[in-house]
CSV table of C-alpha atoms in Angstrom, one decimal:
chain,number,residue,atom,x,y,z
A,68,MET,CA,0.0,0.0,0.0
A,69,GLU,CA,1.2,3.5,-0.9
A,70,GLU,CA,2.2,5.6,2.1
A,71,SER,CA,-0.1,8.5,1.1
A,72,MET,CA,-3.1,6.0,1.1
A,73,ARG,CA,-2.1,4.6,4.5
A,74,GLN,CA,-1.8,8.1,5.9
A,75,ARG,CA,-5.4,8.9,4.7
A,76,LEU,CA,-6.6,5.7,6.4
A,77,GLU,CA,-4.8,6.5,9.6
A,78,PHE,CA,-6.4,9.9,9.6
A,79,ALA,CA,-9.8,8.2,9.1
A,80,VAL,CA,-9.3,6.1,12.2
A,81,LYS,CA,-8.4,9.2,14.2
A,82,ARG,CA,-11.3,11.2,12.9
A,83,LEU,CA,-13.8,8.4,13.6
A,84,ALA,CA,-12.7,8.3,17.2
A,85,GLU,CA,-13.1,12.1,17.4
A,86,ILE,CA,-16.6,12.0,16.0
A,87,ASP,CA,-17.7,9.2,18.3
A,88,GLU,CA,-16.5,11.2,21.3
A,89,GLU,CA,-18.4,14.3,20.0
A,90,LEU,CA,-21.6,12.2,19.4
A,91,SER,CA,-21.5,11.0,23.0
A,92,SER,CA,-21.6,14.6,24.2
A,93,GLU,CA,-24.8,16.0,25.7
A,94,ASN,CA,-24.4,19.2,23.6
A,95,VAL,CA,-24.3,17.5,20.2
A,96,MET,CA,-28.1,17.9,19.6
A,97,LYS,CA,-28.0,21.6,20.1
A,98,ASP,CA,-27.0,22.2,16.5
A,99,LEU,CA,-29.0,19.8,14.3
A,100,ALA,CA,-27.3,20.8,11.1
A,101,HIS,CA,-23.9,19.9,12.6
A,102,PHE,CA,-25.3,16.7,14.1
A,103,ARG,CA,-26.5,15.7,10.6
A,104,ASP,CA,-23.2,16.5,9.0
A,105,ILE,CA,-21.0,14.6,11.5
A,106,SER,CA,-23.4,11.6,11.4
A,107,LYS,CA,-23.0,11.5,7.6
A,108,GLU,CA,-19.3,11.8,7.9
A,109,ARG,CA,-19.3,8.9,10.4
A,110,ALA,CA,-21.3,6.8,8.1
A,111,ASN,CA,-18.7,7.4,5.4
A,112,LEU,CA,-15.7,6.8,7.6
A,113,ASP,CA,-16.9,3.6,9.4
A,114,PRO,CA,-16.6,1.2,6.4
A,115,GLN,CA,-13.1,2.7,5.7
A,116,VAL,CA,-11.9,2.0,9.2
A,117,GLU,CA,-13.5,-1.5,9.3
A,118,ALA,CA,-11.8,-2.5,6.0
A,119,PHE,CA,-8.5,-0.9,7.2
A,120,ASN,CA,-8.5,-2.9,10.4
A,121,LYS,CA,-9.0,-6.1,8.4
A,122,TYR,CA,-6.1,-5.1,6.1
A,123,LYS,CA,-3.8,-4.5,9.1
A,124,LYS,CA,-4.8,-7.8,10.7
A,125,ASN,CA,-4.1,-9.5,7.4
A,126,GLU,CA,-0.7,-7.9,7.4
A,127,GLU,CA,0.1,-9.4,10.8
A,128,GLU,CA,-1.0,-12.8,9.5
A,129,ILE,CA,1.2,-12.6,6.5
A,130,GLU,CA,4.2,-11.9,8.8
A,131,GLY,CA,3.3,-15.0,10.8
A,132,ALA,CA,3.0,-17.0,7.6
A,133,LYS,CA,6.5,-15.8,6.5
A,134,GLU,CA,8.0,-17.1,9.7
A,135,MET,CA,6.3,-20.5,9.0
A,136,ALA,CA,7.7,-20.5,5.5
A,137,ASN,CA,11.2,-20.2,7.0
A,138,ASP,CA,10.7,-23.1,9.4
A,139,SER,CA,13.3,-25.9,9.2
A,140,ASP,CA,10.4,-28.4,9.0
A,141,PRO,CA,9.7,-28.7,5.2
A,142,GLU,CA,6.0,-29.5,5.8
A,143,ILE,CA,5.5,-26.5,8.0
A,144,ALA,CA,7.5,-24.3,5.5
A,145,GLU,CA,5.2,-25.5,2.7
A,146,MET,CA,2.1,-24.7,4.8
A,147,GLY,CA,3.5,-21.2,5.4
A,148,LYS,CA,4.1,-20.6,1.6
A,149,GLU,CA,0.5,-21.7,0.8
A,150,GLU,CA,-0.8,-19.4,3.5
A,151,ILE,CA,1.3,-16.5,2.1
A,152,LYS,CA,-0.4,-17.0,-1.3
A,153,ARG,CA,-3.9,-17.0,0.1
A,154,LEU,CA,-3.4,-14.0,2.4
A,155,SER,CA,-1.6,-12.0,-0.4
A,156,LEU,CA,-4.7,-12.5,-2.7
A,157,GLU,CA,-6.9,-11.4,0.2
A,158,GLN,CA,-4.7,-8.4,0.8
A,159,GLU,CA,-5.0,-7.3,-2.9
A,160,LYS,CA,-8.8,-7.5,-2.7
A,161,LEU,CA,-8.8,-5.5,0.6
A,162,GLU,CA,-6.6,-2.8,-1.0
A,163,GLU,CA,-8.9,-2.5,-4.0
A,164,GLU,CA,-11.8,-2.2,-1.6
A,165,LEU,CA,-10.1,0.5,0.3
A,166,LYS,CA,-9.3,2.5,-2.8
A,167,GLU,CA,-13.0,2.4,-3.7
A,168,LEU,CA,-14.0,3.4,-0.2
A,169,LEU,CA,-11.6,6.4,-0.2
A,170,LEU,CA,-13.2,7.8,-3.3
A,171,PRO,CA,-15.0,11.1,-2.6
A,172,LYS,CA,-18.6,10.4,-1.8
A,173,ASP,CA,-21.5,12.4,-3.3
A,174,PRO,CA,-23.2,14.0,-0.3
A,175,ASN,CA,-26.5,13.7,-2.1
A,176,ASP,CA,-26.4,10.0,-2.8
A,177,ASP,CA,-28.7,9.1,0.1
A,178,LYS,CA,-31.3,11.8,-0.8
A,179,ASN,CA,-34.7,11.4,-2.4
A,180,ILE,CA,-35.2,12.9,-5.8
A,181,ILE,CA,-37.5,15.1,-7.8
A,182,VAL,CA,-37.7,14.1,-11.5
A,183,GLU,CA,-39.0,16.3,-14.4
A,184,ILE,CA,-39.6,14.7,-17.8
A,185,ARG,CA,-40.6,16.8,-20.8
A,186,GLY,CA,-41.4,16.0,-24.4
A,187,ALA,CA,-38.9,17.8,-26.5
A,188,VAL,CA,-38.2,17.4,-30.3
A,189,GLY,CA,-40.8,15.4,-32.2
A,190,GLY,CA,-44.2,16.9,-31.3
A,191,ASP,CA,-46.8,14.3,-30.3
A,192,GLU,CA,-44.3,11.4,-30.5
A,193,ALA,CA,-42.0,13.2,-28.1
A,194,ASN,CA,-44.8,13.6,-25.6
A,195,ILE,CA,-45.7,9.9,-26.0
A,196,PHE,CA,-42.1,9.0,-25.4
A,197,ALA,CA,-42.0,11.2,-22.3
A,198,GLY,CA,-44.9,9.1,-21.0
A,199,ASP,CA,-43.0,5.9,-21.8
A,200,LEU,CA,-40.0,7.1,-19.8
A,201,PHE,CA,-42.2,8.1,-16.9
A,202,ARG,CA,-43.6,4.5,-16.9
A,203,MET,CA,-40.1,3.1,-17.1
A,204,TYR,CA,-38.9,5.0,-14.1
A,205,THR,CA,-42.0,4.3,-12.0
A,206,ARG,CA,-41.7,0.5,-12.8
A,207,TYR,CA,-38.0,0.6,-11.8
A,208,ALA,CA,-38.9,2.5,-8.6
A,209,GLU,CA,-41.6,0.0,-7.7
A,210,ALA,CA,-39.2,-2.9,-8.1
A,211,GLN,CA,-36.7,-1.2,-5.7
A,212,GLY,CA,-39.5,-0.7,-3.1
A,213,TRP,CA,-39.4,3.1,-3.5
A,214,LYS,CA,-42.4,5.4,-3.0
A,215,ILE,CA,-43.6,7.6,-5.9
A,216,GLN,CA,-45.5,10.8,-5.5
A,217,MET,CA,-46.9,12.8,-8.4
A,218,LEU,CA,-46.2,16.6,-8.2
A,219,ASP,CA,-47.4,18.1,-11.5
A,220,GLU,CA,-48.5,16.8,-14.9
A,221,ASN,CA,-49.4,18.3,-18.2
A,222,PRO,CA,-50.9,15.4,-20.2
A,223,SER,CA,-50.8,15.4,-24.0
A,224,GLU,CA,-54.0,14.9,-26.0
A,225,SER,CA,-52.2,12.2,-28.1
A,226,GLY,CA,-50.9,10.4,-25.0
A,227,GLY,CA,-48.0,10.7,-22.7
A,228,PHE,CA,-47.0,14.1,-21.2
A,229,ALA,CA,-45.9,17.4,-22.4
A,230,SER,CA,-44.3,17.5,-18.9
A,231,VAL,CA,-44.6,15.6,-15.7
A,232,SER,CA,-42.9,16.0,-12.3
A,233,PHE,CA,-42.8,13.4,-9.6
A,234,LYS,CA,-40.9,12.6,-6.4
A,235,ILE,CA,-39.2,9.2,-5.6
A,236,SER,CA,-38.5,8.4,-2.0
A,237,GLY,CA,-36.4,5.5,-0.7
A,238,LYS,CA,-33.0,4.3,0.2
A,239,MET,CA,-30.1,5.8,-1.8
A,240,VAL,CA,-32.4,6.9,-4.6
A,241,PHE,CA,-30.2,9.7,-6.0
A,242,SER,CA,-27.1,7.4,-6.0
A,243,LYS,CA,-29.0,5.1,-8.5
A,244,LEU,CA,-30.7,7.6,-10.8
A,245,LYS,CA,-28.4,10.6,-10.7
A,246,PHE,CA,-27.0,9.8,-14.2
A,247,GLU,CA,-30.4,9.8,-15.9
A,248,SER,CA,-30.4,13.6,-16.5
A,249,GLY,CA,-30.1,14.6,-20.1
A,250,ALA,CA,-31.8,14.2,-23.5
A,251,HIS,CA,-33.2,10.7,-24.2
A,252,ARG,CA,-33.7,9.9,-27.9
A,253,VAL,CA,-36.2,7.4,-29.3
A,254,GLN,CA,-36.1,5.8,-32.8
A,255,ARG,CA,-39.2,4.0,-33.9
A,256,VAL,CA,-42.2,4.1,-36.2
A,257,PRO,CA,-44.9,6.3,-34.6
A,258,LYS,CA,-48.5,4.9,-34.4
A,259,THR,CA,-49.6,7.8,-36.6
A,260,GLU,CA,-47.0,7.1,-39.4
A,261,ALA,CA,-48.9,5.4,-42.2
A,262,SER,CA,-45.8,4.7,-44.4
A,263,GLY,CA,-43.9,2.8,-41.7
A,264,ARG,CA,-41.0,5.4,-41.7
A,265,ILE,CA,-38.8,5.5,-38.6
A,266,HIS,CA,-38.9,8.8,-36.7
A,267,THR,CA,-36.4,10.2,-34.2
A,268,SER,CA,-37.8,12.1,-31.2
A,269,THR,CA,-36.4,13.3,-27.9
A,270,ALA,CA,-37.6,13.8,-24.3
A,271,THR,CA,-35.5,15.5,-21.6
A,272,VAL,CA,-35.1,14.1,-18.1
A,273,LEU,CA,-33.9,16.2,-15.1
A,274,VAL,CA,-33.1,14.3,-11.8
A,275,MET,CA,-32.6,16.6,-8.8
A,276,PRO,CA,-31.6,15.6,-5.2
A,277,GLU,CA,-34.4,16.8,-2.9
A,278,ALA,CA,-33.3,19.8,-0.8
A,279,GLU,CA,-34.2,20.2,2.8
A,280,GLU,CA,-35.0,23.5,4.5
A,281,ILE,CA,-31.6,23.6,6.0
A,282,ASP,CA,-30.0,23.3,2.6
A,283,ILE,CA,-31.7,26.3,1.1
A,284,GLU,CA,-33.0,29.4,2.7
A,285,ILE,CA,-35.8,31.3,0.8
A,286,ASN,CA,-37.0,34.7,1.7
A,287,PRO,CA,-40.9,34.7,1.5
A,288,SER,CA,-40.9,38.3,0.2
A,289,ASP,CA,-39.0,37.0,-2.9
A,290,LEU,CA,-42.0,34.8,-3.9
A,291,GLN,CA,-45.0,35.3,-6.1
A,292,ILE,CA,-47.7,32.8,-5.4
A,293,ASP,CA,-50.5,32.2,-7.9
A,294,THR,CA,-53.4,29.7,-7.6
A,295,TYR,CA,-55.5,28.2,-10.4
A,296,HIS,CA,-57.8,25.3,-11.3
A,297,SER,CA,-56.2,21.9,-11.6
A,298,GLN,CA,-56.3,20.4,-15.0
A,299,GLY,CA,-55.1,16.8,-14.7
A,300,ALA,CA,-56.8,13.7,-13.4
A,301,GLY,CA,-58.1,14.4,-9.9
A,302,GLY,CA,-61.8,13.5,-9.5
A,303,GLN,CA,-64.5,15.9,-8.6
A,304,ASN,CA,-62.2,18.5,-7.1
A,305,VAL,CA,-60.6,19.3,-10.5
A,306,ASN,CA,-61.7,22.6,-12.1
A,307,LYS,CA,-64.0,23.5,-9.2
A,308,THR,CA,-61.5,25.0,-6.7
A,309,GLU,CA,-58.3,26.9,-7.2
A,310,SER,CA,-56.2,24.2,-5.5
A,311,ALA,CA,-53.3,24.2,-7.9
A,312,VAL,CA,-50.3,26.4,-7.0
A,313,ARG,CA,-47.6,28.1,-9.0
A,314,ILE,CA,-44.7,29.8,-7.2
A,315,THR,CA,-42.2,32.1,-8.9
A,316,HIS,CA,-38.9,33.0,-7.2
A,317,ILE,CA,-38.6,36.6,-8.4
A,318,PRO,CA,-34.8,37.1,-8.0
A,319,THR,CA,-33.9,34.0,-10.1
A,320,GLY,CA,-37.1,33.6,-12.2
A,321,THR,CA,-37.4,30.0,-11.2
A,322,VAL,CA,-41.0,28.8,-11.6
A,323,VAL,CA,-42.6,25.6,-10.1
A,324,ALA,CA,-46.2,24.3,-10.1
A,325,CYS,CA,-48.1,21.6,-8.3
A,326,GLN,CA,-51.7,20.5,-8.8
A,327,THR,CA,-51.8,16.8,-7.8
A,328,ALA,CA,-52.8,17.2,-4.1
A,329,LYS,CA,-56.4,17.8,-3.1
A,330,SER,CA,-55.9,21.0,-1.1
A,331,GLN,CA,-54.2,24.3,-1.9
A,332,ILE,CA,-52.1,24.0,1.3
A,333,GLN,CA,-50.7,20.6,0.3
A,334,ASN,CA,-49.9,21.8,-3.2
A,335,ARG,CA,-48.2,24.8,-1.8
A,336,GLU,CA,-46.0,22.7,0.5
A,337,LEU,CA,-45.1,20.4,-2.4
A,338,ALA,CA,-44.4,23.4,-4.7
A,339,MET,CA,-42.0,24.9,-2.0
A,340,GLN,CA,-40.3,21.5,-1.8
A,341,MET,CA,-39.8,21.6,-5.6
A,342,LEU,CA,-38.6,25.2,-5.5
A,343,ARG,CA,-36.0,24.4,-2.8
A,344,THR,CA,-34.8,21.4,-4.9
A,345,LYS,CA,-34.5,23.4,-8.1
A,346,MET,CA,-32.5,26.2,-6.4
A,347,TYR,CA,-30.3,23.6,-4.6
A,348,THR,CA,-29.6,21.9,-8.0
A,349,ASP,CA,-28.7,25.3,-9.6
A,350,GLN,CA,-26.4,25.9,-6.6
A,351,LEU,CA,-24.7,22.6,-7.1
A,352,ALA,CA,-24.2,23.3,-10.8
A,353,LYS,CA,-22.5,26.6,-10.0
A,354,GLN,CA,-20.2,24.9,-7.5
A,355,GLN,CA,-19.2,22.3,-10.1
A,356,GLU,CA,-18.4,25.1,-12.6
A,357,GLU,CA,-16.2,26.8,-10.0
A,358,ILE,CA,-14.4,23.6,-9.1
A,359,GLY,CA,-13.7,22.9,-12.7
A,360,ASN,CA,-14.1,20.1,-15.3
A,361,GLU,CA,-11.7,17.8,-13.6
A,362,ARG,CA,-13.9,17.3,-10.6
A,363,ARG,CA,-17.2,16.9,-12.5
A,364,LEU,CA,-18.7,13.5,-13.1
A,365,LYS,CA,-16.6,11.8,-15.7
A,366,ILE,CA,-19.6,10.5,-17.6
A,367,GLY,CA,-21.3,13.8,-18.2
A,368,THR,CA,-22.6,17.1,-16.8
A,369,GLY,CA,-26.2,16.0,-16.5
A,370,GLU,CA,-27.5,18.9,-18.6
A,371,ARG,CA,-30.8,18.5,-20.4
A,372,SER,CA,-29.2,19.4,-23.7
A,373,GLU,CA,-26.7,16.5,-23.5
A,374,LYS,CA,-27.8,13.4,-25.5
A,375,VAL,CA,-27.3,10.6,-23.1
A,376,ARG,CA,-29.2,7.6,-24.4
A,377,THR,CA,-30.9,6.2,-27.5
A,378,TYR,CA,-33.8,3.8,-27.5
A,379,ASN,CA,-33.9,2.0,-30.9
A,380,TYR,CA,-37.1,0.0,-31.2
A,381,PRO,CA,-36.5,-1.8,-34.6
A,382,GLN,CA,-33.2,-3.2,-33.2
A,383,ASN,CA,-34.5,-3.7,-29.6
A,384,ARG,CA,-31.4,-1.7,-28.6
A,385,VAL,CA,-30.5,0.7,-25.9
A,386,THR,CA,-27.2,2.6,-26.1
A,387,ASP,CA,-25.8,4.9,-23.5
A,388,HIS,CA,-23.5,7.3,-25.4
A,389,ARG,CA,-21.5,8.5,-22.5
A,390,ILE,CA,-19.9,5.2,-21.8
A,391,GLY,CA,-20.5,3.4,-25.1
A,392,PHE,CA,-22.7,0.8,-23.4
A,393,THR,CA,-25.3,-1.1,-25.5
A,394,ILE,CA,-27.7,-3.9,-24.7
A,395,GLN,CA,-30.3,-5.6,-26.9
A,396,LYS,CA,-33.0,-5.6,-24.3
A,397,LEU,CA,-35.1,-2.5,-25.0
A,398,ASP,CA,-38.3,-4.3,-24.4
A,399,ARG,CA,-37.1,-5.3,-20.8
A,400,VAL,CA,-35.6,-1.8,-20.2
A,401,MET,CA,-38.9,-0.1,-20.9
A,402,GLU,CA,-40.5,-2.4,-18.3
A,403,GLY,CA,-38.2,-0.9,-15.7
A,404,GLU,CA,-35.3,-3.4,-15.9
A,405,LEU,CA,-32.6,-0.7,-15.7
A,406,ASP,CA,-30.1,-2.4,-13.4
A,407,GLU,CA,-27.6,-3.4,-16.2
A,408,ILE,CA,-27.4,0.2,-17.5
A,409,ILE,CA,-27.3,1.8,-14.0
A,410,ASP,CA,-24.7,-0.6,-12.8
A,411,ALA,CA,-22.5,0.1,-15.8
A,412,LEU,CA,-22.8,3.8,-15.3
A,413,ILE,CA,-21.9,3.6,-11.6
A,414,HIS,CA,-18.9,1.2,-12.3
A,415,TYR,CA,-17.6,3.5,-15.1
A,416,ASP,CA,-17.9,6.6,-12.8
A,417,GLN,CA,-16.1,4.8,-9.9
A,418,THR,CA,-13.3,3.5,-12.1
A,419,SER,CA,-12.8,6.9,-13.6
A,420,LYS,CA,-12.7,8.5,-10.2
A,421,MET,CA,-10.3,5.9,-8.9
A,422,ASN,CA,-7.9,6.5,-11.8
A,423,GLY,CA,-8.1,10.2,-11.2
A,424,GLU,CA,-8.0,10.3,-7.4
A,425,LEU,CA,-5.5,7.6,-6.6
């Protein structure tokens, strides 16, 4: 193991002990934001320290095996040599695990997300595709045991959505779906195409880590709040009361809307949640620009304008252009079986970070 890596791990051991001492203090709950921060830091350090302890124990066992290998008894010496081989392989695996654990963690990985999907280029077909993507993500979320909550929808007369916003809650949601932002392209024959000609359409996906109140402070005087009649599916309440809410953050021009809850109060709370999340996402984007390209995700910036994936129906093919990954399982992917693609993206990102960081 390189000395710089060992020093980082020794520091992790020391820092973990400091955090545990602080968490045992009676004063720790006085500052909830600080308590949350050090609790997250502890959760990050704990697996590093555990793996490092295993590594050091393995080192001691290797030294013991070396003594056996030098024994005058040939049988004991042979046992020692075999033990050195076994322990050395284990040590290599532990070192790779430690390298991965030392990679900088995305502080948003454990957050819930708000997703916006919009039909883009292609008219009605783009809106239909936006609906297909919405179904794909909801199927995937259901398979993961996550909770889905509709926030806003603008259905298209031809099917699908001109735009749809929804929240996904669950364990490590952002860590799984954070690479989905961007322009998704579909190649297929539309139902309205009489000649059987293949069309190309696009829909944009924006995945945002949900912001908490302590992440973003919003001055109420900076808000313009409008109410209007709901227009989506919603039973007898639709179009009878002004339950839908639109909030504009005047300094930035950020606009959010929510109409899926039954009451204006509920829609207002959800809209504020969306507003905080959008402003938090913009803040993160600015931070990435300040830090520079070398610290951005190696597989893309996550901008809507960036073409990330193509769904080719005639060939039953899905291709992620950022990592050159292709599978001939489009029918299964559209049913929410996204694991192969998501795992490939995560692995590529981790490998790129490992090569750059260590």
